[in-house]
Amino acid sequence: IKKSGILEMIPLKESINDIGGLLKLKNWLIKKSKVFKNLDKALEFGVDMPKGVLIVGIPGCGKSLNAKAIANLFEAPLLRMDMGRLMGKYVGESEANMRKAILMAESISPCVLWVDELEKAFAGVGSNGGASDIVTRLFGNFLTWMQEKDSPTFVVATANDVTKLPPELLRKGRFDEVFFVGLPNLDDRKKIFDIHIQKRRPDDKNNINLDLLASKTDGYTGADIENVIIESVENVFSEGKNRLTTEDITKVINETSSLSVIMKESID
Ligand code: ATP
């Protein structure tokens, strides 16, 4: 299972402090982590075993980042299950692969199991229609496991499009909670700029007008903001300057926004 790439151990570099915004999700996770890290005590106290969380939202808004930060927060290894690779050629192979992957995850639990791009794996299951028998059976197995599991294997499932998810997944008893993450607001964008400037040019941060940057980037995702900073730092370096300034960053923002206008116009 490990060799086939179905389960991959992900290194834990990102922490909850690397996420700008998403306060509700972060606070919820902090509460869950207290249970997860003191499981025996919590269960004895009457708290339920944490099952998992489903995070849905547009690309680039920090879903993958959250999966990594959760494992860090929970102080547990992170395993990523690749649903694409799970699909086998032979009868029963996909189900057997999923069983093996789940068994392996449970054998190293407490752990966090990240199931990425959930809607791709289970497209067309249930009332959405159109799924193959194999996919429907796989989904059934996954659902049953989610409902019945009592091992400390915390599932973080991520998906881009809620409308493509089987509705059964959203019912109570599957995940502890479903979070929708959208575009960051003004305040969140300010924090995301702060995080990515701090990562690369901490000494320049105090002289940078974060409010101005946030106000100029309405509609940007976290990933877009990170890219603006990556490009600005590279420009400054290649121009032989030794400081990153607000102007360097706004120049990149102006260029990227005019580029997206040109791209939009050519699509229209
Ligand atoms: P996809 O669906 O394409 O996988 P995603 O929602 O999982 O997208 P990430 O891969 O987590 O998005 O985001 C890409 C990068 O953008 C992250 O590694 C991070 O550096 C940056 N980023 C995104 N959202 C945030 C955020 N809220 N705070 C800080 N950085 C962010």
PDB file of N, CA and C in Angstrom, residues 70-115:
ATOM      1  N   ILE A  70      -3.436  20.642  10.848  1.00  0.00           N
ATOM      2  CA  ILE A  70      -4.211  19.843  11.815  1.00  0.00           C
ATOM      3  C   ILE A  70      -3.320  18.760  12.418  1.00  0.00           C
ATOM      4  N   ALA A  71      -2.594  18.048  11.550  1.00  0.00           N
ATOM      5  CA  ALA A  71      -1.734  16.971  12.048  1.00  0.00           C
ATOM      6  C   ALA A  71      -0.691  17.541  13.011  1.00  0.00           C
ATOM      7  N   ASN A  72      -0.170  18.697  12.670  1.00  0.00           N
ATOM      8  CA  ASN A  72       0.803  19.351  13.537  1.00  0.00           C
ATOM      9  C   ASN A  72       0.179  19.681  14.897  1.00  0.00           C
ATOM     10  N   LEU A  73      -1.006  20.244  14.831  1.00  0.00           N
ATOM     11  CA  LEU A  73      -1.725  20.632  16.050  1.00  0.00           C
ATOM     12  C   LEU A  73      -2.078  19.402  16.894  1.00  0.00           C
ATOM     13  N   PHE A  74      -2.450  18.334  16.241  1.00  0.00           N
ATOM     14  CA  PHE A  74      -2.849  17.104  16.936  1.00  0.00           C
ATOM     15  C   PHE A  74      -1.625  16.286  17.390  1.00  0.00           C
ATOM     16  N   GLU A  75      -0.430  16.751  16.968  1.00  0.00           N
ATOM     17  CA  GLU A  75       0.824  16.036  17.270  1.00  0.00           C
ATOM     18  C   GLU A  75       0.738  14.584  16.827  1.00  0.00           C
ATOM     19  N   ALA A  76       0.262  14.394  15.590  1.00  0.00           N
ATOM     20  CA  ALA A  76       0.082  13.037  15.064  1.00  0.00           C
ATOM     21  C   ALA A  76       0.606  12.986  13.632  1.00  0.00           C
ATOM     22  N   PRO A  77       1.061  11.804  13.171  1.00  0.00           N
ATOM     23  CA  PRO A  77       1.522  11.718  11.784  1.00  0.00           C
ATOM     24  C   PRO A  77       0.378  11.948  10.793  1.00  0.00           C
ATOM     25  N   LEU A  78       0.737  12.466   9.604  1.00  0.00           N
ATOM     26  CA  LEU A  78      -0.270  12.748   8.575  1.00  0.00           C
ATOM     27  C   LEU A  78      -0.097  11.789   7.402  1.00  0.00           C
ATOM     28  N   LEU A  79      -1.159  11.053   7.108  1.00  0.00           N
ATOM     29  CA  LEU A  79      -1.151  10.141   5.967  1.00  0.00           C
ATOM     30  C   LEU A  79      -2.117  10.660   4.927  1.00  0.00           C
ATOM     31  N   ARG A  80      -1.659  10.731   3.681  1.00  0.00           N
ATOM     32  CA  ARG A  80      -2.564  11.185   2.613  1.00  0.00           C
ATOM     33  C   ARG A  80      -2.996   9.983   1.797  1.00  0.00           C
ATOM     34  N   MET A  81      -4.311   9.832   1.654  1.00  0.00           N
ATOM     35  CA  MET A  81      -4.827   8.705   0.868  1.00  0.00           C
ATOM     36  C   MET A  81      -5.150   9.205  -0.536  1.00  0.00           C
ATOM     37  N   ASP A  82      -4.490   8.604  -1.531  1.00  0.00           N
ATOM     38  CA  ASP A  82      -4.705   9.003  -2.919  1.00  0.00           C
ATOM     39  C   ASP A  82      -5.799   8.133  -3.524  1.00  0.00           C
ATOM     40  N   MET A  83      -6.977   8.725  -3.666  1.00  0.00           N
ATOM     41  CA  MET A  83      -8.126   7.937  -4.115  1.00  0.00           C
ATOM     42  C   MET A  83      -7.961   7.475  -5.567  1.00  0.00           C
ATOM     43  N   GLY A  84      -7.253   8.257  -6.360  1.00  0.00           N
ATOM     44  CA  GLY A  84      -7.029   7.881  -7.760  1.00  0.00           C
ATOM     45  C   GLY A  84      -6.247   6.581  -7.865  1.00  0.00           C
ATOM     46  N   ARG A  85      -5.194   6.490  -7.045  1.00  0.00           N
ATOM     47  CA  ARG A  85      -4.338   5.294  -7.092  1.00  0.00           C
ATOM     48  C   ARG A  85      -4.996   4.073  -6.464  1.00  0.00           C
ATOM     49  N   LEU A  86      -6.024   4.334  -5.687  1.00  0.00           N
ATOM     50  CA  LEU A  86      -6.705   3.243  -4.997  1.00  0.00           C
ATOM     51  C   LEU A  86      -7.474   2.344  -5.971  1.00  0.00           C
ATOM     52  N   MET A  87      -7.881   2.953  -7.081  1.00  0.00           N
ATOM     53  CA  MET A  87      -8.683   2.221  -8.063  1.00  0.00           C
ATOM     54  C   MET A  87      -7.870   1.124  -8.745  1.00  0.00           C
ATOM     55  N   GLY A  88      -8.334  -0.105  -8.636  1.00  0.00           N
ATOM     56  CA  GLY A  88      -7.605  -1.223  -9.238  1.00  0.00           C
ATOM     57  C   GLY A  88      -8.254  -1.694 -10.528  1.00  0.00           C
ATOM     58  N   LYS A  89      -7.500  -2.543 -11.236  1.00  0.00           N
ATOM     59  CA  LYS A  89      -8.006  -3.032 -12.532  1.00  0.00           C
ATOM     60  C   LYS A  89      -8.916  -4.254 -12.357  1.00  0.00           C
ATOM     61  N   TYR A  90      -8.684  -5.014 -11.270  1.00  0.00           N
ATOM     62  CA  TYR A  90      -9.365  -6.302 -11.139  1.00  0.00           C
ATOM     63  C   TYR A  90     -10.586  -6.195 -10.240  1.00  0.00           C
ATOM     64  N   VAL A  91     -11.472  -7.173 -10.373  1.00  0.00           N
ATOM     65  CA  VAL A  91     -12.697  -7.192  -9.562  1.00  0.00           C
ATOM     66  C   VAL A  91     -12.314  -7.216  -8.082  1.00  0.00           C
ATOM     67  N   GLY A  92     -12.855  -6.326  -7.327  1.00  0.00           N
ATOM     68  CA  GLY A  92     -12.622  -6.313  -5.883  1.00  0.00           C
ATOM     69  C   GLY A  92     -11.323  -5.650  -5.460  1.00  0.00           C
ATOM     70  N   GLU A  93     -10.488  -5.275  -6.445  1.00  0.00           N
ATOM     71  CA  GLU A  93      -9.166  -4.739  -6.087  1.00  0.00           C
ATOM     72  C   GLU A  93      -9.273  -3.381  -5.372  1.00  0.00           C
ATOM     73  N   SER A  94     -10.154  -2.520  -5.870  1.00  0.00           N
ATOM     74  CA  SER A  94     -10.270  -1.181  -5.272  1.00  0.00           C
ATOM     75  C   SER A  94     -10.727  -1.283  -3.820  1.00  0.00           C
ATOM     76  N   GLU A  95     -11.745  -2.143  -3.581  1.00  0.00           N
ATOM     77  CA  GLU A  95     -12.239  -2.314  -2.207  1.00  0.00           C
ATOM     78  C   GLU A  95     -11.145  -2.878  -1.310  1.00  0.00           C
ATOM     79  N   ALA A  96     -10.396  -3.843  -1.860  1.00  0.00           N
ATOM     80  CA  ALA A  96      -9.309  -4.452  -1.064  1.00  0.00           C
ATOM     81  C   ALA A  96      -8.256  -3.390  -0.755  1.00  0.00           C
ATOM     82  N   ASN A  97      -7.950  -2.546  -1.728  1.00  0.00           N
ATOM     83  CA  ASN A  97      -6.967  -1.475  -1.507  1.00  0.00           C
ATOM     84  C   ASN A  97      -7.426  -0.530  -0.410  1.00  0.00           C
ATOM     85  N   MET A  98      -8.716  -0.177  -0.449  1.00  0.00           N
ATOM     86  CA  MET A  98      -9.208   0.734   0.577  1.00  0.00           C
ATOM     87  C   MET A  98      -9.154   0.080   1.961  1.00  0.00           C
ATOM     88  N   ARG A  99      -9.540  -1.206   2.005  1.00  0.00           N
ATOM     89  CA  ARG A  99      -9.494  -1.919   3.290  1.00  0.00           C
ATOM     90  C   ARG A  99      -8.075  -1.920   3.850  1.00  0.00           C
ATOM     91  N   LYS A 100      -7.118  -2.225   2.953  1.00  0.00           N
ATOM     92  CA  LYS A 100      -5.712  -2.282   3.393  1.00  0.00           C
ATOM     93  C   LYS A 100      -5.226  -0.918   3.854  1.00  0.00           C
ATOM     94  N   ALA A 101      -5.592   0.116   3.091  1.00  0.00           N
ATOM     95  CA  ALA A 101      -5.148   1.476   3.437  1.00  0.00           C
ATOM     96  C   ALA A 101      -5.712   1.884   4.801  1.00  0.00           C
ATOM     97  N   ILE A 102      -6.984   1.568   5.024  1.00  0.00           N
ATOM     98  CA  ILE A 102      -7.617   1.921   6.299  1.00  0.00           C
ATOM     99  C   ILE A 102      -6.976   1.142   7.451  1.00  0.00           C
ATOM    100  N   LEU A 103      -6.734  -0.163   7.204  1.00  0.00           N
ATOM    101  CA  LEU A 103      -6.093  -0.991   8.238  1.00  0.00           C
ATOM    102  C   LEU A 103      -4.727  -0.444   8.601  1.00  0.00           C
ATOM    103  N   MET A 104      -3.985  -0.050   7.557  1.00  0.00           N
ATOM    104  CA  MET A 104      -2.641   0.482   7.810  1.00  0.00           C
ATOM    105  C   MET A 104      -2.712   1.783   8.601  1.00  0.00           C
ATOM    106  N   ALA A 105      -3.638   2.660   8.214  1.00  0.00           N
ATOM    107  CA  ALA A 105      -3.782   3.931   8.940  1.00  0.00           C
ATOM    108  C   ALA A 105      -4.152   3.642  10.395  1.00  0.00           C
ATOM    109  N   GLU A 106      -5.080   2.705  10.589  1.00  0.00           N
ATOM    110  CA  GLU A 106      -5.511   2.406  11.964  1.00  0.00           C
ATOM    111  C   GLU A 106      -4.364   1.794  12.774  1.00  0.00           C
ATOM    112  N   SER A 107      -3.496   1.029  12.079  1.00  0.00           N
ATOM    113  CA  SER A 107      -2.401   0.378  12.813  1.00  0.00           C
ATOM    114  C   SER A 107      -1.377   1.394  13.315  1.00  0.00           C
ATOM    115  N   ILE A 108      -1.295   2.545  12.666  1.00  0.00           N
ATOM    116  CA  ILE A 108      -0.352   3.539  13.196  1.00  0.00           C
ATOM    117  C   ILE A 108      -1.074   4.678  13.935  1.00  0.00           C
ATOM    118  N   SER A 109      -2.383   4.527  14.142  1.00  0.00           N
ATOM    119  CA  SER A 109      -3.107   5.589  14.852  1.00  0.00           C
ATOM    120  C   SER A 109      -2.633   5.627  16.315  1.00  0.00           C
ATOM    121  N   PRO A 110      -2.699   6.785  16.991  1.00  0.00           N
ATOM    122  CA  PRO A 110      -3.363   8.012  16.563  1.00  0.00           C
ATOM    123  C   PRO A 110      -2.674   8.674  15.365  1.00  0.00           C
ATOM    124  N   CYS A 111      -3.481   8.961  14.363  1.00  0.00           N
ATOM    125  CA  CYS A 111      -2.953   9.651  13.191  1.00  0.00           C
ATOM    126  C   CYS A 111      -4.057  10.464  12.523  1.00  0.00           C
ATOM    127  N   VAL A 112      -3.638  11.284  11.570  1.00  0.00           N
ATOM    128  CA  VAL A 112      -4.598  12.052  10.775  1.00  0.00           C
ATOM    129  C   VAL A 112      -4.561  11.489   9.365  1.00  0.00           C
ATOM    130  N   LEU A 113      -5.726  11.120   8.860  1.00  0.00           N
ATOM    131  CA  LEU A 113      -5.819  10.557   7.506  1.00  0.00           C
ATOM    132  C   LEU A 113      -6.464  11.612   6.609  1.00  0.00           C
ATOM    133  N   TRP A 114      -5.688  12.077   5.625  1.00  0.00           N
ATOM    134  CA  TRP A 114      -6.165  13.145   4.739  1.00  0.00           C
ATOM    135  C   TRP A 114      -6.657  12.527   3.436  1.00  0.00           C
ATOM    136  N   VAL A 115      -7.942  12.711   3.170  1.00  0.00           N
ATOM    137  CA  VAL A 115      -8.526  12.209   1.926  1.00  0.00           C
ATOM    138  C   VAL A 115      -8.793  13.429   1.044  1.00  0.00           C
TER     139      VAL A 115
END
